Coordinates of C-alpha atoms in Angstrom, one line a residue:
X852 CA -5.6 -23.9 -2.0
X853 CA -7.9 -21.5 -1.0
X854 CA -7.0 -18.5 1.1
X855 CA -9.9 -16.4 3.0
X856 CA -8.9 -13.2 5.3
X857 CA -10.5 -13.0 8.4
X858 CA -12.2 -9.3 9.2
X859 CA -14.6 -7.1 8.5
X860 CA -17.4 -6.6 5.6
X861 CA -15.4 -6.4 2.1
X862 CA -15.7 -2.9 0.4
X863 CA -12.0 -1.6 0.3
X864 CA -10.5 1.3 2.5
X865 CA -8.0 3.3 -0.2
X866 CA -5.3 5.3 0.6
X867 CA -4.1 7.8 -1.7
X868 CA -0.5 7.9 -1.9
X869 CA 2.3 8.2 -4.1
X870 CA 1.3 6.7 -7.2
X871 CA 4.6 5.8 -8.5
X872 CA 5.2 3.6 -5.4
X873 CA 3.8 0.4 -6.3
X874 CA 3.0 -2.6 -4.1
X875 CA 1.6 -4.6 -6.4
X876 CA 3.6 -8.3 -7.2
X877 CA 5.3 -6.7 -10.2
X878 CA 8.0 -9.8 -10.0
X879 CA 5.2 -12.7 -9.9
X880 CA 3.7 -12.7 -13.6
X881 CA 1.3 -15.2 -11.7
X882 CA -0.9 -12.2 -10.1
X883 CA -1.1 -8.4 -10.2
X884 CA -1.4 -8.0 -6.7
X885 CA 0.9 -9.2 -3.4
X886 CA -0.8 -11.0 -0.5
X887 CA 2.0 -9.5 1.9
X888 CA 1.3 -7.1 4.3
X889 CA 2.5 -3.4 3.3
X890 CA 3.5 -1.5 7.0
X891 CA 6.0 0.6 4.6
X892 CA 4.0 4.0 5.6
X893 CA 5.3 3.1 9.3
X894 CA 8.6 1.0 9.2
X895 CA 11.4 2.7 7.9
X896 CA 13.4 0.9 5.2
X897 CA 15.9 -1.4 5.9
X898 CA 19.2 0.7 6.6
X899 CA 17.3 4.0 6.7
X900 CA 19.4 6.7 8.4
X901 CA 18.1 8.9 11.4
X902 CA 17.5 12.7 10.8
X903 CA 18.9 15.1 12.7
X904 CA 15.9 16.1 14.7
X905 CA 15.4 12.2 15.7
X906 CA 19.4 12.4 16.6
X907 CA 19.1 15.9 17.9
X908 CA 15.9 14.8 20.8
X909 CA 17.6 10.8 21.4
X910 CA 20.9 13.2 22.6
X911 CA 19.1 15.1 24.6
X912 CA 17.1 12.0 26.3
X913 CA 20.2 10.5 27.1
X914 CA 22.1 13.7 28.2
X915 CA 19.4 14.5 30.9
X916 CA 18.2 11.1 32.0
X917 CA 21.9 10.8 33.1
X918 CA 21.9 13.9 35.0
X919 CA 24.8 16.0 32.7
X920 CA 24.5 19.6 31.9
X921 CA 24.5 20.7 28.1
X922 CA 27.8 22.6 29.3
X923 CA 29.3 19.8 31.0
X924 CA 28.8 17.7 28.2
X925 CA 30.0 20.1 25.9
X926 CA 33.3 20.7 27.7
X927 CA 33.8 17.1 28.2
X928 CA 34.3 17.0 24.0
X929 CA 35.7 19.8 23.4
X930 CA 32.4 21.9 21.9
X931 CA 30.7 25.0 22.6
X932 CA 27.5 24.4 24.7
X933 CA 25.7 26.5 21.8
X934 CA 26.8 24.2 18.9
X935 CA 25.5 21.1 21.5
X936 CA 22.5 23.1 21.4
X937 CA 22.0 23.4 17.9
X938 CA 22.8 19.9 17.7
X939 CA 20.2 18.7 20.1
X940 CA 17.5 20.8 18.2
X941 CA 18.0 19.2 15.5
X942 CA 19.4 22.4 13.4
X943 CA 22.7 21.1 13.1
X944 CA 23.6 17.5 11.7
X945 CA 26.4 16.5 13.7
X946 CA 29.8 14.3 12.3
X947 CA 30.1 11.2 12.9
X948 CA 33.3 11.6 15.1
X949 CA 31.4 14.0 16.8
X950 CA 28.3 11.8 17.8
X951 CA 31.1 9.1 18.7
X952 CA 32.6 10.9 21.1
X953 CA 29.1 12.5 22.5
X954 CA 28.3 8.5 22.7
X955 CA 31.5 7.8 24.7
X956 CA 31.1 11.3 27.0
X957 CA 27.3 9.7 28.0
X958 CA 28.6 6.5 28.7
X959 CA 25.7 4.9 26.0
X960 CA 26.5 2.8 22.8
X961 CA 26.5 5.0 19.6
X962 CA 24.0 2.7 18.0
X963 CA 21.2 4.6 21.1
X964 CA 22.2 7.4 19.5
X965 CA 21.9 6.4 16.1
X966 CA 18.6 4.7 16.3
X967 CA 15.5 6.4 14.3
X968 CA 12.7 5.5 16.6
X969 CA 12.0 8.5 19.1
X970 CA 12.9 8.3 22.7
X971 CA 9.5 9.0 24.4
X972 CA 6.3 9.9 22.9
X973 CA 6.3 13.8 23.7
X974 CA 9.6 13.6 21.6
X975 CA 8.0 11.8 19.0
X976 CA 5.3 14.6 19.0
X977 CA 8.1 17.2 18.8
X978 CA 9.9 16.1 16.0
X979 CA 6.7 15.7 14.0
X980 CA 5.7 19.4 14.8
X981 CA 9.0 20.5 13.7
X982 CA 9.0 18.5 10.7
X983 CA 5.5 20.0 10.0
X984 CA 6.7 23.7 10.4
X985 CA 9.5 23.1 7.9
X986 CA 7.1 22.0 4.9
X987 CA 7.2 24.6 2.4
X988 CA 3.5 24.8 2.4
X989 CA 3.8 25.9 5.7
X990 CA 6.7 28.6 5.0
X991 CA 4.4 29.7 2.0
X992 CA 1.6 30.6 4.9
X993 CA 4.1 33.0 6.1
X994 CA 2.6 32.3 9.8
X995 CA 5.0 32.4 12.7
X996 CA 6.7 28.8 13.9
X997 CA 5.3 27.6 17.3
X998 CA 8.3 27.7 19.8
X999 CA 8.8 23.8 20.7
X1000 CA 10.2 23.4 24.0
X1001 CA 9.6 22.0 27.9
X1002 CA 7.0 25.3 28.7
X1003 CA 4.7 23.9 25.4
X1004 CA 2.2 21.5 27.3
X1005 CA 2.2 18.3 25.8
X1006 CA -1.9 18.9 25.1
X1007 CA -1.3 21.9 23.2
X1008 CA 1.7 19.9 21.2
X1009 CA -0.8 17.0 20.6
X1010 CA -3.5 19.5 19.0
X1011 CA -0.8 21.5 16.9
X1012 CA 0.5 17.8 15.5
X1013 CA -3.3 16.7 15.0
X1014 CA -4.1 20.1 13.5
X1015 CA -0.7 19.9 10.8
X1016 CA -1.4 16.6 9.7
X1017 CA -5.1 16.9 9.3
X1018 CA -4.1 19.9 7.0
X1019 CA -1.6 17.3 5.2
X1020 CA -4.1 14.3 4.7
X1021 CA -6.5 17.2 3.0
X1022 CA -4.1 18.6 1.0
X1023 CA -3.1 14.6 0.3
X1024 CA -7.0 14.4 -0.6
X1025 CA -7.2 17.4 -3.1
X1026 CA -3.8 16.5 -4.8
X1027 CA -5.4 12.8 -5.7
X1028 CA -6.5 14.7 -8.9
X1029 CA -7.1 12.6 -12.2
X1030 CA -3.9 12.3 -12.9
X1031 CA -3.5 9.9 -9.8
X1032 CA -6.2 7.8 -11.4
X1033 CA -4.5 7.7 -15.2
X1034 CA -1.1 7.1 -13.8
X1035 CA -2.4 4.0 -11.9
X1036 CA -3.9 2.7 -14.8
X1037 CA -1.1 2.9 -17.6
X1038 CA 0.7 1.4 -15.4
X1039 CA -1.4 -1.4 -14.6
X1040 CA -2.2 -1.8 -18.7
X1041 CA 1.5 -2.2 -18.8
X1042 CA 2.4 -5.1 -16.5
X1043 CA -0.7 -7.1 -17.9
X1044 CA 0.5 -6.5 -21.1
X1045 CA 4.1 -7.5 -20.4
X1046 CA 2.6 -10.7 -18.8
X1047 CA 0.2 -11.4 -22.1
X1048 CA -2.6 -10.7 -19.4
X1049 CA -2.4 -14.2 -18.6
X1050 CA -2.1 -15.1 -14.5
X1051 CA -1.0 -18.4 -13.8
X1052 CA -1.9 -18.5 -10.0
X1053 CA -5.3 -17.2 -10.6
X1054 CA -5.8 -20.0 -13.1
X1055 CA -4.4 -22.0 -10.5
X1056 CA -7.2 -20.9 -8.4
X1057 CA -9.9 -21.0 -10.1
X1058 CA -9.2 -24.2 -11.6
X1059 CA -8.7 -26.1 -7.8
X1060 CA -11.8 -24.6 -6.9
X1061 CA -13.7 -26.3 -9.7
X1062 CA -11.9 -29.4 -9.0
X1063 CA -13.4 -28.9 -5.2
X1064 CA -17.1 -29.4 -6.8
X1065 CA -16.2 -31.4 -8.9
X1066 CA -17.7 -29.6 -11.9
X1067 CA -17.8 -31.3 -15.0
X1068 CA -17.2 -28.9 -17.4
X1069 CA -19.2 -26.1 -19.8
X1070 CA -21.1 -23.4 -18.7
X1071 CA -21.1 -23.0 -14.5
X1072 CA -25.0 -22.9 -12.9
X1073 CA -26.0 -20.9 -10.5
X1074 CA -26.5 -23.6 -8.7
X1075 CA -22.7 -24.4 -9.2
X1076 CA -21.3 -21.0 -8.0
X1077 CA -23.6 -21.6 -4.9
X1078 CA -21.6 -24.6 -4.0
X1079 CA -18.6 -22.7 -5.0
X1080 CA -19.5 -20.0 -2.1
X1081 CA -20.7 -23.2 0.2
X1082 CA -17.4 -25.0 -0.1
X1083 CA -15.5 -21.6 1.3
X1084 CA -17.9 -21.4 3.8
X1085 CA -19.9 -18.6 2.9
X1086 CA -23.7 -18.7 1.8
X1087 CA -25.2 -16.3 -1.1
X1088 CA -28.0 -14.2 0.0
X1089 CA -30.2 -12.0 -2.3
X1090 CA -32.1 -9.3 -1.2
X1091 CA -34.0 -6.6 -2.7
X1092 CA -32.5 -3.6 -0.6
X1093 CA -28.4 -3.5 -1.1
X1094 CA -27.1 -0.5 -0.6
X1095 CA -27.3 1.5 -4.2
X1096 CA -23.8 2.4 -4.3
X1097 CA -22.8 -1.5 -3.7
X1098 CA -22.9 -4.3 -6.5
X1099 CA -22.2 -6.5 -3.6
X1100 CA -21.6 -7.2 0.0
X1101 CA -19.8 -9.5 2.1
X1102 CA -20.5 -10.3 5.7
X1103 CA -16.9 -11.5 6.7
X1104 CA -18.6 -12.2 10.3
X1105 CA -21.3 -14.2 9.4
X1106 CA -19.9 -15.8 5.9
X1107 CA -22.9 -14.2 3.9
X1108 CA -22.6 -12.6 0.3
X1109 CA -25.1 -10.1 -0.4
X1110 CA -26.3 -9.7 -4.1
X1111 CA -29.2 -7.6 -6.1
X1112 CA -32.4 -9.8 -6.5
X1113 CA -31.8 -11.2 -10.2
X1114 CA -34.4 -9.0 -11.5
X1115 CA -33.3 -5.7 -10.3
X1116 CA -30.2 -5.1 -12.7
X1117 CA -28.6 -6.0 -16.2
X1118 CA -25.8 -8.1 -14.3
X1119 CA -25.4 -11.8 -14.6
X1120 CA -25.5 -12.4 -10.8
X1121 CA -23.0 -15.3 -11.5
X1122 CA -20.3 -12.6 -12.3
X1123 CA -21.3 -10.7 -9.1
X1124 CA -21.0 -13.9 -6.7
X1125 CA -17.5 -14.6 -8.3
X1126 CA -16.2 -12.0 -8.0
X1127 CA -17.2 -11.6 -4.4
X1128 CA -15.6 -15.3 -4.1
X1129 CA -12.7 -13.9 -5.9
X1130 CA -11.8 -11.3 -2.4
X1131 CA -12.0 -14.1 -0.1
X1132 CA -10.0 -16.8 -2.7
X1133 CA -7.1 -14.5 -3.8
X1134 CA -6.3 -13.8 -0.4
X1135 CA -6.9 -9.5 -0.9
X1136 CA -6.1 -7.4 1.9
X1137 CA -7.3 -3.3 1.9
X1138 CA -5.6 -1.6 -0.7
X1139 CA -3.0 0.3 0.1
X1140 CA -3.5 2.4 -2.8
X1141 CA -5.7 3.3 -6.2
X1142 CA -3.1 1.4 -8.1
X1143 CA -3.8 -1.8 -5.7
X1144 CA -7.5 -1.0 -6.0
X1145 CA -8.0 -1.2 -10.0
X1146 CA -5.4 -4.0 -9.8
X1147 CA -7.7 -5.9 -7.1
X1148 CA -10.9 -5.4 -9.5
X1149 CA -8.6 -6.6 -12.3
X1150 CA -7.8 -9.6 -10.6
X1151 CA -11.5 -10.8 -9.5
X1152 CA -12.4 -9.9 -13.4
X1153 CA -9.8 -12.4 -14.2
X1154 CA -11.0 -14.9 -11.8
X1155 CA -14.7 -14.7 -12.2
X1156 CA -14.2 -15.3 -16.1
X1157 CA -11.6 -17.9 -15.4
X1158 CA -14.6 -19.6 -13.5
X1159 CA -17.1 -19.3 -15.9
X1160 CA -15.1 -20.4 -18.7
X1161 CA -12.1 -22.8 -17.2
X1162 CA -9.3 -22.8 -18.9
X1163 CA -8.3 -26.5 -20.0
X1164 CA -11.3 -26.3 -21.9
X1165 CA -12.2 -23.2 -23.2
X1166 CA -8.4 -23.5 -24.6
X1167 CA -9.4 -27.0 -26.3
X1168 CA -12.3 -25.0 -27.4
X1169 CA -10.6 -22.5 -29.2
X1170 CA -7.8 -24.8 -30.7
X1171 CA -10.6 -26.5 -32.9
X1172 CA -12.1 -23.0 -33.7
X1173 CA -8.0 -22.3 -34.8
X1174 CA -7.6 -25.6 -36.8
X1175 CA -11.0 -24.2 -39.2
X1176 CA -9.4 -21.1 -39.2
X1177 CA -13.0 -20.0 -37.4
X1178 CA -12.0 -18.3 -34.5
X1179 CA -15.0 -15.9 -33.6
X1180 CA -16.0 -14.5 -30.1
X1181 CA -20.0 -14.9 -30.0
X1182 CA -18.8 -18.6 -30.6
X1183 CA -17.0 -18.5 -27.2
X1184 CA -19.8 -16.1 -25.7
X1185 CA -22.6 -18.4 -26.6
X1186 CA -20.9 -21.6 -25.6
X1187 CA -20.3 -20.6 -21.9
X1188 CA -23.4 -18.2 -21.4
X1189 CA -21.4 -15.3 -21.2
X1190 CA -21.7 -11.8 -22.4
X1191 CA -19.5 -10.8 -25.3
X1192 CA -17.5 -8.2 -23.5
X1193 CA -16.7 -11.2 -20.9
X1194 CA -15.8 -13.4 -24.1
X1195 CA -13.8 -11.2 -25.5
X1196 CA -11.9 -10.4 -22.4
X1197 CA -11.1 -14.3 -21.5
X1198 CA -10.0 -14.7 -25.1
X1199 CA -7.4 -11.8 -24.6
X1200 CA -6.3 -14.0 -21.5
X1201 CA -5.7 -17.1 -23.8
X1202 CA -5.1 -16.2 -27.1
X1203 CA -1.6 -15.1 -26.9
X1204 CA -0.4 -17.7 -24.2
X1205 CA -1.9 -20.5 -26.0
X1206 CA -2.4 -19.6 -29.5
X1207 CA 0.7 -17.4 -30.2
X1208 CA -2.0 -14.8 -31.7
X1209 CA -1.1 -11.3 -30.1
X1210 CA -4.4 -8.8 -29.9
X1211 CA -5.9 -6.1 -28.3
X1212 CA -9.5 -4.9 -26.9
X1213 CA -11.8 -2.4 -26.5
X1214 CA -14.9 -1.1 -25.0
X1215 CA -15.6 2.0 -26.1
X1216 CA -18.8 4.7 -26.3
X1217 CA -20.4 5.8 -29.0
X1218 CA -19.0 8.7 -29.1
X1219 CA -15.6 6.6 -29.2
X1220 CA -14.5 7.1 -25.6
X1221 CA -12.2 4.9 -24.0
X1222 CA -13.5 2.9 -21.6
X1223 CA -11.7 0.1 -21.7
X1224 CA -8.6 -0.7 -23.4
X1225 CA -5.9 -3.7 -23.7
X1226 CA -3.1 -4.6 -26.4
X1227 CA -0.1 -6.8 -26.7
X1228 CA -0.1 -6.4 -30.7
X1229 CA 1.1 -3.3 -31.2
X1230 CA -1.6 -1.3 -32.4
X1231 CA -1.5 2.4 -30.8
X1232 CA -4.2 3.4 -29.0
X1233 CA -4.4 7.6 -28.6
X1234 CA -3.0 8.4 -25.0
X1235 CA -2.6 11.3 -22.5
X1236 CA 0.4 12.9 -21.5
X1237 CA 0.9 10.3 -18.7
X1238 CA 0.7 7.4 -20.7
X1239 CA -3.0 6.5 -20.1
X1240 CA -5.6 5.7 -22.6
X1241 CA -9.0 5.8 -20.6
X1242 CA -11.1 8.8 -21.3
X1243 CA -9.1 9.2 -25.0
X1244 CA -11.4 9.3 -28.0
X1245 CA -10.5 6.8 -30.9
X1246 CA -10.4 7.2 -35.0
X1247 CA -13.6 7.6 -36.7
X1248 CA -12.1 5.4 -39.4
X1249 CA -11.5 2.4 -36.8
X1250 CA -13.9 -0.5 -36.8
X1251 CA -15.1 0.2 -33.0
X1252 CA -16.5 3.6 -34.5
X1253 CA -17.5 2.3 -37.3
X1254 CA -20.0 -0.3 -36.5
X1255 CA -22.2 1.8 -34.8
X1256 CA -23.1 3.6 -38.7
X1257 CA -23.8 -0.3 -39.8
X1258 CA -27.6 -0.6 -40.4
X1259 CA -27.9 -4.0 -38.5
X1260 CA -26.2 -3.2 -35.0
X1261 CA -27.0 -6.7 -33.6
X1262 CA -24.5 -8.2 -36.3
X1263 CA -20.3 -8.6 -35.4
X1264 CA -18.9 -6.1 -37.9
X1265 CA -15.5 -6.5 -39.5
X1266 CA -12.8 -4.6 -41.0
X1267 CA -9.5 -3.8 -42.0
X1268 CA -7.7 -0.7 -41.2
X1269 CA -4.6 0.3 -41.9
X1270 CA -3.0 2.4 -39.4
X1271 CA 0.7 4.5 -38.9
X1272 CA 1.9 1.2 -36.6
X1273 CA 0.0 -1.6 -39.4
X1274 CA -3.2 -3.5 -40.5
X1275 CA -5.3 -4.8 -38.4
X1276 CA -8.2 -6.8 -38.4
X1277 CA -11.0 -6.5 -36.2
X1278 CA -14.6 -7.5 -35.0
X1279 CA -16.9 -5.2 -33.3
X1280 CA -20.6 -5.9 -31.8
X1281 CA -22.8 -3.0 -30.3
X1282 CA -23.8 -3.7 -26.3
X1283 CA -26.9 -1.7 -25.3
X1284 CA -27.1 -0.4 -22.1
X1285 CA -29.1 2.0 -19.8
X1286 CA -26.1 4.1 -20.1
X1287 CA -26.2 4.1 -24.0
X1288 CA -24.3 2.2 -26.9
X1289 CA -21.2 0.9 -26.5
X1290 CA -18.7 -0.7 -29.0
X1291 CA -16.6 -3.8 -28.0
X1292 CA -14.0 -4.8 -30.4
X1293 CA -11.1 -7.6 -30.9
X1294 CA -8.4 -7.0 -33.4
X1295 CA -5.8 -8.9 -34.7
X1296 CA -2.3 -7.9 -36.9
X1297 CA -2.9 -8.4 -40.7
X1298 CA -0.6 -11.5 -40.7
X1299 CA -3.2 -13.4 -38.2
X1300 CA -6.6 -13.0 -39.1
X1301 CA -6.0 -16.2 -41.2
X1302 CA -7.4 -17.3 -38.1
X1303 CA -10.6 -15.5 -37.5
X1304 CA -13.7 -15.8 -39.0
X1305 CA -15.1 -12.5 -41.2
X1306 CA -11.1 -12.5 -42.2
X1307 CA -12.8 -12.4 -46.0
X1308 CA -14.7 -8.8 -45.1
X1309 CA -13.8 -6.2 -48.0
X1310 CA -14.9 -3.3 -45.7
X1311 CA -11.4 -1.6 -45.2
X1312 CA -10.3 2.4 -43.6
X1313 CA -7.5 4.0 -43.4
X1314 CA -6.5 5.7 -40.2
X1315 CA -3.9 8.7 -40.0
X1316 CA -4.3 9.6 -36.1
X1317 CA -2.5 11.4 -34.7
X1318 CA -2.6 13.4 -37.7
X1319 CA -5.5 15.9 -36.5
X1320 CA -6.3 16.5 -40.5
X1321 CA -7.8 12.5 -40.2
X1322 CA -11.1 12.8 -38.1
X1323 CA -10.1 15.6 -35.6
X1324 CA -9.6 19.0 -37.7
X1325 CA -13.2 19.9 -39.7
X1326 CA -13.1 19.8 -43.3
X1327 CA -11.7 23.4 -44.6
X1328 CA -15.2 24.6 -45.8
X1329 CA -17.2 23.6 -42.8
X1330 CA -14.6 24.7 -40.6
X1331 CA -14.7 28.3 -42.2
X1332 CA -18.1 28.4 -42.0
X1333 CA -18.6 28.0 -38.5
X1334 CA -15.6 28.5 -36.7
X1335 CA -16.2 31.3 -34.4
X1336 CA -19.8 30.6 -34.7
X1337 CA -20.7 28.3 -32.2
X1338 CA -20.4 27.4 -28.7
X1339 CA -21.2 23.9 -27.7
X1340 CA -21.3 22.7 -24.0
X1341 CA -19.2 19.4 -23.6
X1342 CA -20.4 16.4 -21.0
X1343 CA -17.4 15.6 -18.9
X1344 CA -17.1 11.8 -18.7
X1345 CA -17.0 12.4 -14.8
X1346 CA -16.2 8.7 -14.2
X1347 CA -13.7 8.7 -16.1
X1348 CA -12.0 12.0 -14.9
X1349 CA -12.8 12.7 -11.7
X1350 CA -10.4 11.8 -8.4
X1351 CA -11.5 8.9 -6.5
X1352 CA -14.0 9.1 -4.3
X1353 CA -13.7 9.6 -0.8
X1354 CA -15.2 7.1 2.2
X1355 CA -14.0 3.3 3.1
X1356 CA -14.6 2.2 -0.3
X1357 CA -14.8 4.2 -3.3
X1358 CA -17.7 5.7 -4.3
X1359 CA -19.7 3.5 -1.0
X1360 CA -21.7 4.7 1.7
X1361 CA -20.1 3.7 4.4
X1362 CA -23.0 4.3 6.9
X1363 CA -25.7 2.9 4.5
X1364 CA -23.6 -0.6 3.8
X1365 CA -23.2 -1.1 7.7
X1366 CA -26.8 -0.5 8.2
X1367 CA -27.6 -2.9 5.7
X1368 CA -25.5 -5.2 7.5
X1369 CA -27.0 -4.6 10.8
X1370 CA -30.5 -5.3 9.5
X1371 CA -29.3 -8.6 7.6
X1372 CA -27.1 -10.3 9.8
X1373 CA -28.5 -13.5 12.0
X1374 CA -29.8 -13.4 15.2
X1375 CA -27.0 -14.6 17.9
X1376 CA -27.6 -18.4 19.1
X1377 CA -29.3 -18.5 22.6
X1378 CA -26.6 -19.1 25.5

């Protein structure tokens, strides 16, 4: 049932890479994450072909560790001892018939030849320096290439290689730009909406886990999710000084979970031992990129609210809501003790798998920032140039704007608006935090909100984005009268935009989470 990796304290080493590559389990629909180990960055693929400079120093191993001259060996195929040379320099890719009969000459089978892993380790540092000095961005330096050959001492080849790809990993570092970060997520928004963001196995999961402690249904204790941590093993601690940059930490050593004292944040500590539980249960390993990362936080999203509201019932629950046509989230958010944003997100889970009802969601700022976004129905939300939607401002006309001008902003608000891709319905509540107002909406196409409850609402918008003359473009008079005129000075969302932080874990002090640790864990049992 349950898997838990073995290690080190949780927080999440990330390596930037290629963002297209993605190592995620796009083929099971059941999770958004694989379980497999990645060693892609050090195995070449199946089938991969050798390069001439691997070719180029194998030939040369086996040409002097059998005692032949490069002239020798050249006559004895019928080549010039300077194309041999080329050829062992890797400069020159050789014919197969060529390397066959080089094989045949050496007495070796033409698979040594042929192989891609180096011959000896001060080969292996020669290739990579060559390899190194024939990066454009090194040509572009317009520096002089380093001579490789037997007079280069093998320290000062070990501190040119360490030097190059030092230079690499930072350039690696600076090119993780935002883009990185908005690539990842569109294409994460787009396998959770091709799978209706429902995940089987994580049900699977979470529902064997309740089974374990036998829970007998509606809203999960404290106390529950305490046996929950006790039946893996592990023991919830909270403590007063966690690391700032942490919302948790787990003690894989000593099977502790450290959380905030209850009264020192806004968060339901219940969410924050789930989804510390959800690590250890869905089996995550350290990313091996941002795309795994968000998809990780995704997943123990998924299972923490799968938890707190279980499935089999919360569906049941919802099924009577559909047969009085009085389908409303604050009904689902007060019935499991959950926040409306965590309602709203387990009802995108559900609705369309069980109820046939496709919808989207959002979480946006007052200022109507994308902070979070989800749809399967269709409705278009404003995007980037690379397809993602985070950091985009919505409509003024759409309800998630629109509630926050409502004089009562601790009552759902609905409306219809009818946009370029339909009508939709939707219901929106204002969440206050210390980080301002935010807007959390659920919407529905026209020909479901027979469904929903505030479907009779006469409040209705219209909504012409991406027409700029909608919301964006000033009206004519006011634009004339000030255009030119003023100079505001915009606050980046920085969060939003910014390239992911360096460290172990993103955006954690490593040093401050390992002293914490130090201080916390048990004293060793006498011998």
């Amino acid at each position: 049932m349950s898997r838990v990796s073995p290690g080190k304290a949780t927080t999440t080493r990330v390596k930037k890479r290629d963002p297209d590559r993605m190592t995620t389990a796009e083929a099971n629909p059941g999770r958004l994450t694989s379980t497999e180990p990645d060693d892609s960055a050090t195995t070449p693929p199946p089938g991969a072909a050798p390069d001439a400079l691997t070719i180029g120093r194998r030939l040369r191993h086996v040409r002097q560790e059998s005692g032949r001259t490069l002239g020798d060996v050249a006559d004895a195929i019928g080549l010039s001892a300077s194309a041999l040379s080329l050829i062992e320099n890797g400069k020159r890719e050789p014919r197969l018939s060529v390397l066959t009969a080089l094989a045949g000459a050496l007495g070796v089978p033409l698979q040594d030849l042929l192989t891609t892993a180096a011959p000896t380790r001060r080969a292996s540092l020669e290739i990579r320096l060559e390899r190194a000095q024939r990066q454009p961005s090194y040509e572009t330096l317009g520096l002089p290439k380093v001579k490789i050959g037997p007079r280069l001492p093998t320290e000062a080849l070990e501190a040119l290689v360490g030097m190059h790809e030092a230079m690499a990993s930072a350039q690696a570092d600076r090119a993780a730009t935002p883009e990185h970060a908005r690539r990842a997520n569109a294409q994460l928004r787009e396998r959770m909406r091709a799978a209706d963001n429902y995940f089987g196995d994580i049900e699977t999961e979470a529902g064997q886990l309740l089974a374990a402690i036998h829970h007998p249904g509606g809203p999960i204790s404290r106390a529950a999710v305490d046996r929950l941590a006790g039946h893996l093993g592990y023991k919830l601690v909270h403590t007063s000084d966690l690391p700032g940059s942490t919302r948790t930490v787990t003690d894989l050593h000593n099977k502790r979970i450290y959380l905030p004292q209850p009264e020192a944040g806004q968060h339901d500590s219940r969410s924050l031992a789930l989804h510390a539980v959800g690590h250890l249960v869905l089996g995550h390993r350290v990313p091996a990129d941002y795309a795994e990362f968000l998809s990780q936080r995704v997943e123990i999203n998924y299972f923490a609210a799968a938890l707190l509201m279980p499935e089999g019932e919360t569906v049941d629950f919802l099924r009577r809501a559909m047969r009085e046509k009085d389908i409303a989230i604050e009904d689902l958010r007060d019935a499991y003790a959950v926040s409306y944003e965590t309602a709203a997100h387990r009802f995108t889970n559900l609705a369309t798998r069980h109820l046939g009802l496709p919808v989207h969601f959002m979480r946006i700022s007052q200022d109507g920032v994308i902070y979070k976004a989800y749809e399967n129905d269709g409705v278009q939300f404003p995007v980037d140039p690379l397809g993602a939607i985070e950091g985009q401002r919505v409509c003024r006309s759409w309800t998630a704007r629109r509630v926050f001008e409502q004089p009562d902003l601790s009552q759902a608000f609905q409306a219809y608006t009818d946009t370029r891709s339909g009508t939709y319905w939707c219901t929106a509540v204002v969440d206050r935090t210390h980080d301002g107002l935010f807007a959390v909406n659920v919407g529905v196409p026209y020909q479901h909100v027979k469904w929903m409850r505030g479907r009779e609402t006469t409040e209705r918008s219209v909504s012409r984005c991406p027409d700029p003359s909608c919301c964006v473009q000033p009206p004519t008079g006011l634009a004339q009268r000030w255009t030119g005129q003023a100079w505001p000075s915009a606050r980046v969302h920085s969060h939003l935009l910014a390239a992911m932080p360096p460290g172990v874990f993103p955006g954690v002090d490593d040093t401050e989470v390992y002293r914490f640790l130090e201080r916390h864990a048990p004293a060793p049992e006498p011998v």
